[in-house]
Short mmCIF file of C-alpha atoms in Angstrom, two decimals:
data_model
loop_
_atom_site.label_atom_id
_atom_site.label_comp_id
_atom_site.label_asym_id
_atom_site.label_seq_id
_atom_site.Cartn_x
_atom_site.Cartn_y
_atom_site.Cartn_z
CA MET A 251 0.00 0.00 0.00
CA ALA A 252 1.32 3.42 -0.95
CA ALA A 253 2.05 5.98 1.71
CA ALA A 254 -0.78 8.35 2.51
CA ARG A 255 -0.92 11.43 0.29
CA ALA A 256 -1.78 14.71 1.95
CA LEU A 257 -4.27 17.26 0.66
CA TRP A 258 -5.26 20.58 2.15
CA ARG A 259 -8.89 21.55 2.33
CA PRO A 260 -9.43 24.68 0.23
CA VAL A 261 -10.24 27.86 2.15
CA LEU A 262 -13.99 28.16 1.69
CA PRO A 263 -15.88 31.44 1.96
CA ALA A 264 -18.82 31.50 4.32
CA LEU A 265 -22.11 30.29 2.91
CA PRO A 266 -25.55 31.62 3.83
CA VAL A 267 -27.03 29.66 6.72
CA PRO A 268 -29.90 27.53 5.35
CA ARG A 269 -33.39 27.83 6.72
CA GLY A 270 -33.96 25.59 9.70
CA GLY A 271 -30.68 26.25 11.44
CA GLY A 272 -27.75 24.78 9.55
CA ARG A 273 -26.35 22.83 12.51
CA LEU A 274 -23.81 20.35 11.21
CA TRP A 275 -25.11 17.57 13.44
CA ALA A 276 -28.72 17.87 12.18
CA GLN A 277 -28.81 16.94 8.50
CA PRO A 278 -31.59 18.32 6.24
CA GLY A 279 -34.66 16.14 6.53
CA ARG A 280 -32.85 13.70 8.83
CA ALA A 281 -35.31 13.74 11.69
CA ALA A 282 -38.26 13.08 9.39
CA ALA A 283 -36.39 10.42 7.44
CA ALA A 284 -35.33 8.63 10.61
CA ALA A 285 -38.97 8.00 11.48
CA ALA A 286 -40.00 7.01 7.95
CA PRO A 287 -40.24 3.32 7.02
CA PRO A 288 -37.92 1.92 4.35
CA PRO A 289 -39.19 2.10 0.74
CA GLY A 290 -41.12 -0.85 -0.55
CA GLY A 291 -41.98 -2.06 2.94
CA ALA A 292 -38.48 -3.46 3.54
CA SER A 293 -37.33 -3.53 7.11
CA PRO A 294 -33.93 -2.07 8.03
CA GLY A 295 -31.34 -4.55 9.17
CA ALA A 296 -28.21 -6.40 8.18
CA ARG A 297 -29.45 -6.89 4.60
CA SER A 298 -30.55 -3.28 4.22
CA PRO A 299 -28.23 -1.09 6.31
CA PHE A 300 -28.72 2.17 4.38
CA ASP A 301 -31.69 4.45 3.85
CA ARG A 302 -31.46 5.00 0.10
CA ARG A 303 -34.21 7.63 0.09
CA LEU A 304 -32.26 9.69 2.58
CA LYS A 305 -29.06 9.30 0.56
CA ARG A 306 -30.88 10.62 -2.48
CA LYS A 307 -32.06 13.65 -0.47
CA GLN A 308 -28.56 14.27 0.85
CA LYS A 309 -27.00 14.19 -2.62
CA ASN A 310 -29.74 16.36 -4.11
CA TRP A 311 -29.31 18.90 -1.31
CA ALA A 312 -25.52 18.96 -1.72
CA ALA A 313 -25.82 19.45 -5.50
CA LEU A 314 -27.98 22.56 -5.03
CA ARG A 315 -25.57 24.35 -2.70
CA PRO A 316 -24.36 27.74 -4.02
CA ARG A 317 -20.85 26.41 -4.70
CA PRO A 318 -20.99 22.59 -4.80
CA ALA A 319 -17.58 22.17 -6.46
CA GLU A 320 -15.77 23.58 -3.42
CA CYS A 321 -16.42 20.43 -1.38
CA GLU A 322 -15.67 17.94 -4.15
CA TYR A 323 -11.85 18.06 -4.22
CA LEU A 324 -11.75 14.47 -2.92
CA ARG A 325 -14.16 13.25 -5.60
CA ASP A 326 -12.01 14.92 -8.26
CA GLU A 327 -8.85 13.33 -6.86
CA VAL A 328 -10.29 9.81 -6.77
CA GLY A 329 -12.06 10.28 -10.10
CA GLY A 330 -8.67 11.09 -11.57
CA GLY A 331 -7.33 7.84 -10.10
CA VAL A 332 -10.08 5.85 -11.84
CA ALA A 333 -9.44 7.73 -15.10
CA ASP A 334 -5.71 6.90 -14.88
CA ARG A 335 -6.56 3.21 -14.74
CA VAL A 336 -8.84 3.59 -17.78
CA LEU A 337 -5.99 5.26 -19.67
CA ASP A 338 -3.71 2.32 -18.84
CA ILE A 339 -5.84 0.14 -21.15
CA PRO A 340 -4.74 0.76 -24.78
CA ARG A 341 -8.13 0.75 -26.45
CA THR A 342 -11.07 2.99 -27.28
CA PHE A 343 -14.39 2.20 -25.61
CA PRO A 344 -17.40 2.84 -27.90
CA LEU A 345 -19.93 2.93 -25.03
CA ALA A 346 -19.21 3.37 -21.33
CA LEU A 347 -21.28 3.61 -18.16
CA ASP A 348 -20.40 5.90 -15.23
CA LEU A 349 -22.19 4.46 -12.21
CA GLY A 350 -22.95 7.00 -9.48
CA SER A 351 -21.38 9.65 -11.68
CA GLY A 352 -22.17 12.73 -9.60
CA ARG A 353 -21.17 15.85 -11.50
CA GLY A 354 -18.79 13.94 -13.80
CA HIS A 355 -15.59 13.56 -11.79
CA ILE A 356 -14.23 10.74 -13.97
CA ALA A 357 -15.27 12.03 -17.39
CA ARG A 358 -13.49 15.36 -16.88
CA HIS A 359 -10.15 13.51 -16.95
CA LEU A 360 -10.91 11.57 -20.17
CA SER A 361 -11.30 12.43 -23.83
CA ARG A 362 -13.36 11.30 -26.78
CA GLU A 363 -10.37 9.32 -28.02
CA VAL A 364 -10.82 7.03 -25.00
CA ILE A 365 -14.64 6.95 -24.64
CA GLU A 366 -16.81 7.65 -27.67
CA LYS A 367 -20.09 7.89 -25.73
CA LEU A 368 -20.84 7.90 -22.01
CA VAL A 369 -24.01 7.07 -20.08
CA ARG A 370 -24.06 8.70 -16.64
CA VAL A 371 -26.22 7.17 -13.91
CA ASP A 372 -26.95 8.61 -10.47
CA ILE A 373 -29.70 8.23 -7.89
CA ALA A 374 -29.94 12.03 -7.43
CA GLU A 375 -31.29 14.06 -10.35
CA ASN A 376 -29.85 17.38 -9.17
CA VAL A 377 -26.24 16.29 -9.75
CA PHE A 378 -26.84 16.53 -13.51
CA LYS A 379 -27.68 20.25 -13.28
CA GLY A 380 -24.10 21.32 -12.59
CA THR A 381 -22.17 18.81 -14.68
CA VAL A 382 -18.43 19.35 -15.08
CA GLU A 383 -17.60 20.04 -18.71
CA SER A 384 -16.32 17.14 -20.81
CA GLU A 385 -15.79 16.64 -24.53
CA ILE A 386 -17.35 13.17 -24.35
CA PRO A 387 -20.98 12.98 -25.60
CA THR A 388 -23.08 11.97 -22.59
CA VAL A 389 -26.56 10.76 -21.73
CA SER A 390 -27.82 11.19 -18.15
CA VAL A 391 -30.11 8.63 -16.50
CA VAL A 392 -31.63 8.83 -13.02
CA ALA A 393 -31.50 5.30 -11.63
CA ASP A 394 -30.48 3.33 -8.56
CA GLU A 395 -27.06 1.64 -8.70
CA GLU A 396 -28.70 -1.50 -7.30
CA PHE A 397 -31.27 -1.75 -10.14
CA LEU A 398 -29.66 -0.92 -13.48
CA PRO A 399 -32.20 -0.35 -16.32
CA PHE A 400 -29.98 -1.68 -19.09
CA LYS A 401 -29.91 -4.81 -21.22
CA GLU A 402 -27.32 -7.52 -20.87
CA ASP A 403 -24.05 -7.07 -22.83
CA THR A 404 -24.54 -3.35 -23.41
CA PHE A 405 -21.36 -1.55 -22.30
CA ASP A 406 -17.69 -1.91 -23.17
CA LEU A 407 -16.62 -0.20 -19.94
CA VAL A 408 -18.23 0.48 -16.56
CA VAL A 409 -16.60 2.94 -14.14
CA SER A 410 -17.65 4.03 -10.67
CA SER A 411 -16.08 6.39 -8.14
CA LEU A 412 -17.08 6.79 -4.48
CA SER A 413 -20.63 5.58 -4.90
CA LEU A 414 -20.85 1.83 -4.30
CA HIS A 415 -20.14 2.07 -0.56
CA TRP A 416 -23.76 3.25 -0.12
CA VAL A 417 -25.51 0.32 -1.84
CA ASN A 418 -27.38 -2.11 0.39
CA ASP A 419 -26.51 -5.23 -1.62
CA LEU A 420 -22.96 -4.95 -2.95
CA PRO A 421 -22.80 -8.52 -4.33
CA LYS A 422 -25.98 -7.83 -6.32
CA ALA A 423 -24.58 -4.51 -7.58
CA PHE A 424 -21.44 -6.30 -8.82
CA ARG A 425 -23.57 -8.93 -10.55
CA GLU A 426 -25.61 -6.23 -12.29
CA ILE A 427 -22.43 -4.50 -13.46
CA HIS A 428 -21.11 -7.80 -14.79
CA GLN A 429 -24.39 -8.45 -16.57
CA VAL A 430 -24.49 -5.13 -18.47
CA LEU A 431 -20.85 -5.47 -19.59
CA LYS A 432 -20.10 -6.95 -22.99
CA PRO A 433 -17.74 -9.95 -23.14
CA ASP A 434 -14.16 -8.68 -22.73
CA GLY A 435 -15.59 -5.55 -21.10
CA VAL A 436 -13.95 -4.13 -18.01
CA PHE A 437 -15.17 -2.67 -14.74
CA ILE A 438 -12.96 -0.08 -13.01
CA GLY A 439 -14.16 1.33 -9.69
CA ALA A 440 -13.15 3.06 -6.50
CA MET A 441 -14.84 3.02 -3.12
CA PHE A 442 -14.06 3.97 0.47
CA GLY A 443 -12.30 1.39 2.64
CA GLY A 444 -12.67 0.42 6.28
CA ASP A 445 -10.06 2.86 7.68
CA THR A 446 -11.86 5.87 6.23
CA LEU A 447 -12.48 8.64 8.79
CA TYR A 448 -11.20 6.57 11.69
CA GLU A 449 -10.19 9.80 13.48
CA LEU A 450 -13.73 11.16 13.30
CA ARG A 451 -15.25 7.82 14.31
CA CYS A 452 -13.05 7.44 17.40
CA SER A 453 -13.52 11.05 18.50
CA LEU A 454 -17.31 10.86 18.31
CA GLN A 455 -17.44 7.52 20.11
CA LEU A 456 -15.22 8.70 22.96
CA ALA A 457 -17.18 11.94 23.33
CA GLU A 458 -20.52 10.11 23.46
CA LEU A 459 -19.20 7.60 25.99
CA GLU A 460 -18.03 10.45 28.18
CA ARG A 461 -21.09 12.70 27.89
CA GLU A 462 -23.95 10.28 27.29
CA GLY A 463 -22.75 6.91 28.64
CA GLY A 464 -22.89 5.12 25.30
CA PHE A 465 -22.47 5.65 21.57
CA SER A 466 -24.16 4.95 18.26
CA PRO A 467 -22.55 4.74 14.80
CA HIS A 468 -21.99 8.08 13.06
CA VAL A 469 -19.72 6.83 10.28
CA SER A 470 -21.18 4.23 7.94
CA PRO A 471 -19.70 0.71 7.70
CA PHE A 472 -17.29 0.02 4.83
CA VAL A 473 -16.21 -3.14 3.02
CA ALA A 474 -12.89 -4.79 3.90
CA VAL A 475 -10.26 -5.20 1.19
CA SER A 476 -10.04 -8.92 2.01
CA ASP A 477 -13.70 -9.31 0.94
CA LEU A 478 -13.59 -7.19 -2.21
CA GLY A 479 -11.76 -9.62 -4.48
CA HIS A 480 -13.99 -12.48 -3.32
CA LEU A 481 -17.16 -10.48 -4.08
CA LEU A 482 -15.92 -9.54 -7.56
CA SER A 483 -14.98 -13.15 -8.28
CA ARG A 484 -18.39 -14.42 -7.16
CA ALA A 485 -20.04 -11.88 -9.49
CA GLY A 486 -18.21 -13.47 -12.44
CA PHE A 487 -15.25 -11.13 -12.94
CA ASN A 488 -11.80 -12.50 -13.73
CA THR A 489 -8.27 -11.11 -14.04
CA LEU A 490 -8.91 -9.11 -10.89
CA THR A 491 -6.79 -6.27 -9.54
CA VAL A 492 -7.44 -4.63 -6.17
CA ASP A 493 -5.14 -1.98 -4.73
CA THR A 494 -5.42 0.55 -1.94
CA ASP A 495 -4.50 4.17 -1.46
CA GLU A 496 -4.75 6.58 1.46
CA ILE A 497 -5.44 10.29 1.22
CA GLN A 498 -5.18 12.56 4.25
CA VAL A 499 -6.96 15.90 4.06
CA ASN A 500 -6.04 18.54 6.63
CA TYR A 501 -8.89 20.61 8.10
CA PRO A 502 -9.09 23.47 10.62
CA GLY A 503 -11.17 21.26 12.92
CA LEU A 504 -13.87 18.61 13.33
CA PHE A 505 -16.70 20.91 12.31
CA GLU A 506 -15.06 21.63 8.96
CA VAL A 507 -14.66 17.88 8.38
CA MET A 508 -18.39 17.35 8.91
CA GLU A 509 -19.30 20.42 6.87
CA ASP A 510 -17.39 19.12 3.85
CA LEU A 511 -18.82 15.61 4.22
CA GLN A 512 -22.26 17.16 4.17
CA GLY A 513 -21.29 19.24 1.13
CA MET A 514 -20.14 16.10 -0.70
CA GLY A 515 -23.42 14.31 0.06
CA GLU A 516 -21.48 11.86 2.25
CA SER A 517 -23.42 12.25 5.49
CA ASN A 518 -24.34 9.04 7.26
CA CYS A 519 -27.58 7.40 6.07
CA SER A 520 -27.48 4.17 8.08
CA TRP A 521 -30.83 3.10 9.49
CA ASN A 522 -29.29 2.74 12.96
CA ARG A 523 -27.77 6.23 12.97
CA LYS A 524 -28.57 8.66 15.75
CA PRO A 525 -30.70 11.51 14.28
CA LEU A 526 -29.22 14.27 16.47
CA LEU A 527 -26.00 14.95 18.33
CA HIS A 528 -26.01 17.10 21.45
CA ARG A 529 -24.04 20.32 21.35
CA ASP A 530 -21.91 19.37 24.38
CA THR A 531 -21.05 16.05 22.74
CA MET A 532 -19.96 17.78 19.55
CA LEU A 533 -17.74 20.24 21.41
CA ALA A 534 -16.19 17.38 23.38
CA ALA A 535 -15.59 15.41 20.17
CA ALA A 536 -13.87 18.43 18.59
CA ALA A 537 -11.56 18.73 21.60
CA ILE A 538 -10.76 14.98 21.57
CA TYR A 539 -10.09 15.11 17.82
CA GLN A 540 -7.62 17.94 18.29
CA GLU A 541 -5.92 16.33 21.28
CA MET A 542 -5.53 12.85 19.79
CA TYR A 543 -4.86 13.59 16.13
CA GLY A 544 -4.09 17.30 15.81
CA ASN A 545 -1.14 18.52 13.75
CA SER A 546 1.51 20.87 15.10
CA ASP A 547 0.02 23.78 13.10
CA GLY A 548 -3.40 23.37 14.77
CA SER A 549 -5.10 21.55 11.89
CA VAL A 550 -6.53 18.03 12.10
CA PRO A 551 -6.18 15.21 9.54
CA ALA A 552 -9.01 13.16 8.08
CA THR A 553 -7.95 9.87 6.48
CA PHE A 554 -9.77 8.47 3.46
CA GLN A 555 -8.84 4.92 2.48
CA ILE A 556 -9.57 4.21 -1.18
CA PHE A 557 -9.97 0.77 -2.74
CA TYR A 558 -9.43 0.68 -6.51
CA MET A 559 -10.69 -2.42 -8.32
CA ILE A 560 -10.48 -3.77 -11.86
CA GLY A 561 -12.37 -6.81 -13.16
CA TRP A 562 -12.92 -8.20 -16.65
CA LYS A 563 -15.84 -10.10 -18.14
CA PHE A 564 -14.76 -13.37 -19.70
CA HIS A 565 -14.08 -13.67 -23.42
CA GLU A 566 -12.39 -16.45 -25.40
CA SER A 567 -9.66 -14.07 -26.61
CA GLN A 568 -8.42 -13.32 -23.09
CA ALA A 569 -5.15 -14.84 -21.90
CA LYS A 570 -5.60 -18.04 -19.91
CA PRO A 571 -3.35 -19.39 -17.14
CA ALA A 572 -1.18 -22.34 -18.08
CA GLN A 573 -2.17 -25.76 -16.83
CA ARG A 574 -0.80 -26.82 -13.48
CA GLY A 575 2.48 -28.68 -13.87
CA SER A 576 3.19 -27.42 -17.40
CA ALA A 577 6.16 -25.22 -16.42
CA THR A 578 9.49 -26.05 -18.05
CA VAL A 579 11.68 -23.93 -15.78
CA SER A 580 11.96 -24.16 -12.00
CA LEU A 581 11.78 -21.08 -9.81
CA GLY A 582 14.98 -22.34 -8.23
CA ASP A 583 16.78 -21.59 -11.50
CA LEU A 584 16.14 -17.85 -11.12
CA ALA A 585 19.29 -17.59 -9.03
CA LYS A 586 21.27 -18.83 -12.04
CA ILE A 587 19.79 -16.38 -14.56
CA ASP A 588 22.87 -14.13 -14.70
CA LYS A 589 25.11 -17.10 -15.43
CA LEU A 590 22.80 -18.33 -18.21
CA LEU A 591 22.68 -14.89 -19.81
CA HIS A 592 26.48 -14.63 -19.84
CA GLN A 593 26.78 -18.05 -21.47
CA LYS A 594 24.59 -16.85 -24.35
#
């Protein structure tokens, strides 16, 4: 795993306080959504940990902020990482799908020479209103990442950046991606890993234990890298590649961390979340954050662990591993390679 790369949060001008308060620990519509039943009559639980209706509201609200791009530096950074992996493949993709596209953080790094036409899918319709400019012809579709409205063998490439960590059924989402890919098509994605925001998680838990005698989850659960390859393989992908990266963003304090998460549409939407945080608990969490993780210049780091994944759909033309026992050279002979080269 590469060493963590550091980013600095841009200095953001003050925004008008929204109606209803604007407290960082009371998300828009959160109290009402917390009491609402899951869509379709489903009951929250281990098989449905996230409130997808609330996530759609959060992303729609974030997209309509006066300056949405100012909180999306992390999405641009990771979108560039996905685009780099697309560029590593020496081919042109006639039709590609950007799953959970947001404002187009992958497409902005690519050209028409790489992707001839792009279909952008997101659960929140407002993200398409402020799309980042790209030379690639695009079609925008409002749809849930868990229920793709496309025929089998449609796309040559599927990409996704920082979206799949909110789906309720990740194995199903991978199967749907595999289904809409053409044979010899490739899926390239990025999602948050388990160490993401561990500083914020620990600070909030310690503050709640101190002030309220217990704690509830305020950072959503993430997939482990040890499970990711297995899930992709079960979905039918082969020639898998999974690698990790860490990005540390420095902030003035805990409140700025939460403000930017809200601005990115990344607020917690777990069914078992606590709707409100007390003011005293938030102040205690900010002090703990600074004491335990603070930098010498007074800022605090927030760690984002990124899992990048690549998987291919099978095709007869793809390279196949040699049969077991068919090797003609022993690994023990590698120590003699210099001698063999000199003899030639």
